[in-house]
CSV table of C-alpha atoms in Angstrom, one decimal:
chain,number,residue,atom,x,y,z
P,4,MET,CA,0.0,0.0,0.0
P,5,LYS,CA,2.8,2.4,0.9
P,6,MET,CA,4.5,1.6,-2.4
P,7,ILE,CA,1.4,2.4,-4.4
P,8,PHE,CA,1.0,5.7,-2.6
P,9,ARG,CA,4.6,6.6,-3.4
P,10,LEU,CA,4.1,5.8,-7.0
P,11,VAL,CA,1.0,7.8,-7.3
P,12,LEU,CA,2.7,10.7,-5.5
P,13,LEU,CA,5.7,10.5,-7.9
P,14,ILE,CA,3.4,10.5,-10.9
P,15,ALA,CA,1.5,13.6,-9.5
P,16,VAL,CA,4.8,15.5,-8.9
P,17,VAL,CA,6.1,14.7,-12.4
P,18,ALA,CA,2.7,15.8,-13.9
P,19,ILE,CA,2.7,19.0,-12.0
P,20,GLY,CA,6.3,19.7,-13.0
P,21,ALA,CA,5.6,19.1,-16.7
P,22,TRP,CA,2.5,21.3,-16.5
P,23,LEU,CA,4.5,24.1,-14.9
P,24,MET,CA,7.2,23.8,-17.5
P,25,GLY,CA,4.5,24.2,-20.2
P,26,PHE,CA,4.7,20.8,-21.8
P,27,TRP,CA,1.0,20.0,-21.5
P,28,SER,CA,-2.1,20.9,-19.6
P,29,PRO,CA,-4.6,18.6,-18.0
P,30,ALA,CA,-7.2,19.7,-20.5
P,31,ASP,CA,-5.0,18.4,-23.4
P,32,VAL,CA,-4.7,15.1,-21.7
P,33,MET,CA,-8.4,14.7,-21.1
P,34,ALA,CA,-9.1,15.7,-24.7
P,35,GLY,CA,-6.5,13.3,-26.0
P,36,ARG,CA,-4.5,16.2,-27.6
P,37,TRP,CA,-0.7,16.4,-27.2
P,38,GLY,CA,0.0,19.1,-29.8
P,39,SER,CA,3.1,21.2,-29.3
P,40,ALA,CA,4.3,23.6,-26.7
P,41,THR,CA,6.2,26.8,-27.0
P,42,THR,CA,9.0,27.7,-24.6
P,43,THR,CA,11.6,30.4,-24.5
P,44,ALA,CA,13.8,28.1,-26.5
P,45,GLY,CA,11.2,27.7,-29.3
P,46,THR,CA,8.5,25.2,-30.2
P,47,ILE,CA,9.0,21.7,-28.8
P,48,ASN,CA,7.6,18.7,-30.7
P,49,THR,CA,5.4,16.9,-28.3
P,50,GLY,CA,3.8,14.3,-30.5
P,51,THR,CA,4.0,11.5,-28.0
P,52,ALA,CA,4.5,11.1,-24.3
P,53,GLY,CA,7.8,9.3,-25.0
P,54,ASP,CA,9.1,12.4,-26.9
P,55,ARG,CA,8.1,14.6,-24.0
P,56,LEU,CA,9.9,12.5,-21.5
P,57,LYS,CA,13.0,12.4,-23.6
P,58,GLN,CA,12.9,16.2,-23.9
P,59,PHE,CA,12.3,16.6,-20.2
P,60,ASP,CA,15.2,14.3,-19.5
P,61,GLU,CA,17.5,16.2,-21.9
P,62,GLN,CA,16.6,19.5,-20.2
P,63,ALA,CA,17.2,18.0,-16.8
P,64,VAL,CA,20.6,16.8,-17.8
P,65,ARG,CA,21.5,20.3,-19.2
P,66,ALA,CA,20.4,21.9,-16.0
P,67,ALA,CA,22.3,19.4,-13.9
P,68,ARG,CA,25.5,20.1,-15.9
P,69,LYS,CA,25.1,23.9,-15.4
P,70,VAL,CA,24.7,23.4,-11.7
P,71,GLU,CA,27.7,21.1,-11.5
P,72,THR,CA,29.8,23.6,-13.5
P,73,PHE,CA,28.7,26.5,-11.2
P,74,ALA,CA,29.5,24.5,-8.1
P,75,GLN,CA,33.0,23.5,-9.4
P,76,GLU,CA,33.8,27.1,-10.3
P,77,ALA,CA,32.6,28.4,-7.0
P,78,GLY,CA,34.6,25.7,-5.2
P,79,LEU,CA,37.8,26.6,-7.1
P,80,SER,CA,37.4,30.3,-6.3
P,81,GLY,CA,36.8,29.4,-2.7
P,82,LYS,CA,39.9,27.2,-2.5
P,83,ILE,CA,42.0,30.1,-3.9
P,84,LYS,CA,40.5,32.6,-1.5
P,85,SER,CA,41.1,30.3,1.4
P,86,LYS,CA,44.8,29.8,0.4
P,87,MET,CA,45.2,33.6,0.2
P,88,ALA,CA,43.5,34.1,3.6
P,89,LEU,CA,46.0,31.6,5.2
P,90,ASP,CA,49.0,33.3,3.6
P,91,ASP,CA,50.7,36.0,5.7
P,92,LEU,CA,51.9,38.0,2.7
P,93,VAL,CA,48.5,38.3,0.9
P,94,ARG,CA,45.6,40.4,2.0
P,95,ALA,CA,42.8,38.3,0.7
P,96,ARG,CA,40.0,40.8,1.5
P,97,THR,CA,41.4,43.2,-1.1
P,98,ILE,CA,41.6,40.6,-3.9
P,99,GLY,CA,38.6,39.3,-5.9
P,100,VAL,CA,38.7,35.8,-7.4
P,101,SER,CA,36.4,34.7,-10.2
P,102,THR,CA,36.5,31.5,-12.1
P,103,ALA,CA,35.1,30.5,-15.5
P,104,GLY,CA,36.0,27.2,-17.1
P,105,GLY,CA,39.3,26.8,-15.2
P,106,VAL,CA,40.4,30.3,-16.0
P,107,VAL,CA,40.8,32.4,-12.8
P,108,THR,CA,40.7,36.2,-12.8
P,109,LEU,CA,42.3,38.1,-9.9
P,110,THR,CA,41.1,41.7,-9.4
P,111,GLY,CA,41.7,44.3,-6.7
P,112,THR,CA,44.6,46.0,-5.1
P,113,VAL,CA,47.8,44.7,-3.5
P,114,ARG,CA,50.5,46.6,-1.5
P,115,SER,CA,53.5,45.3,-3.3
P,116,ILE,CA,54.8,43.3,-6.3
P,117,ALA,CA,55.7,40.5,-3.9
P,118,GLU,CA,52.1,40.3,-2.7
P,119,ARG,CA,50.9,40.3,-6.3
P,120,ASP,CA,53.3,37.5,-7.3
P,121,GLN,CA,52.3,35.4,-4.2
P,122,ALA,CA,48.6,35.8,-5.0
P,123,LEU,CA,49.2,34.7,-8.6
P,124,LYS,CA,51.3,31.8,-7.5
P,125,LEU,CA,48.6,30.6,-5.0
P,126,ALA,CA,46.1,30.7,-7.8
P,127,ARG,CA,48.3,29.0,-10.4
P,128,ASP,CA,49.2,26.2,-7.9
P,129,THR,CA,45.5,25.3,-7.3
P,130,ASN,CA,44.3,22.0,-8.9
P,131,GLY,CA,41.8,22.7,-11.7
P,132,VAL,CA,43.2,26.1,-12.7
P,133,THR,CA,44.3,26.2,-16.3
P,134,ARG,CA,45.1,29.9,-16.6
P,135,VAL,CA,45.3,32.9,-14.3
P,136,LEU,CA,44.4,36.4,-15.5
P,137,ASP,CA,46.1,39.2,-13.6
P,138,HIS,CA,44.0,42.3,-13.1
P,139,LEU,CA,45.7,43.3,-9.8
P,140,VAL,CA,46.8,46.8,-9.2
P,141,VAL,CA,49.9,47.5,-7.0
P,142,VAL,CA,49.3,50.5,-4.7
P,143,HIS,CA,52.0,51.7,-2.4
């Protein structure tokens, strides 16, 4: 009994999610119409339930990849900021770190060329970094 309730609940959640995403409406189902749906990406062929599920799955995979990429980039930036905060030569609060696809950009101000070089070294020596862009300004 518990298993059947969970299955019905899962089907209801998927149906509500599909409806909210604009794939179909309950009126279309009752009338036996599948038609097509328009999204911000354009018209989606929704001829069969199988096509719809495939499209939904593809969108879910794309969304998951975006979330994974964002989390990896944020983690990489966080590692670099942590390394800078633990370094006595670098004032981490004056340096901004942003990451896009393994490319790290450092922005902000530093007090000396030695501090700049150390910040760049800490970023370059972090696993996952492919390139470091230096936009640091030395102020005396």
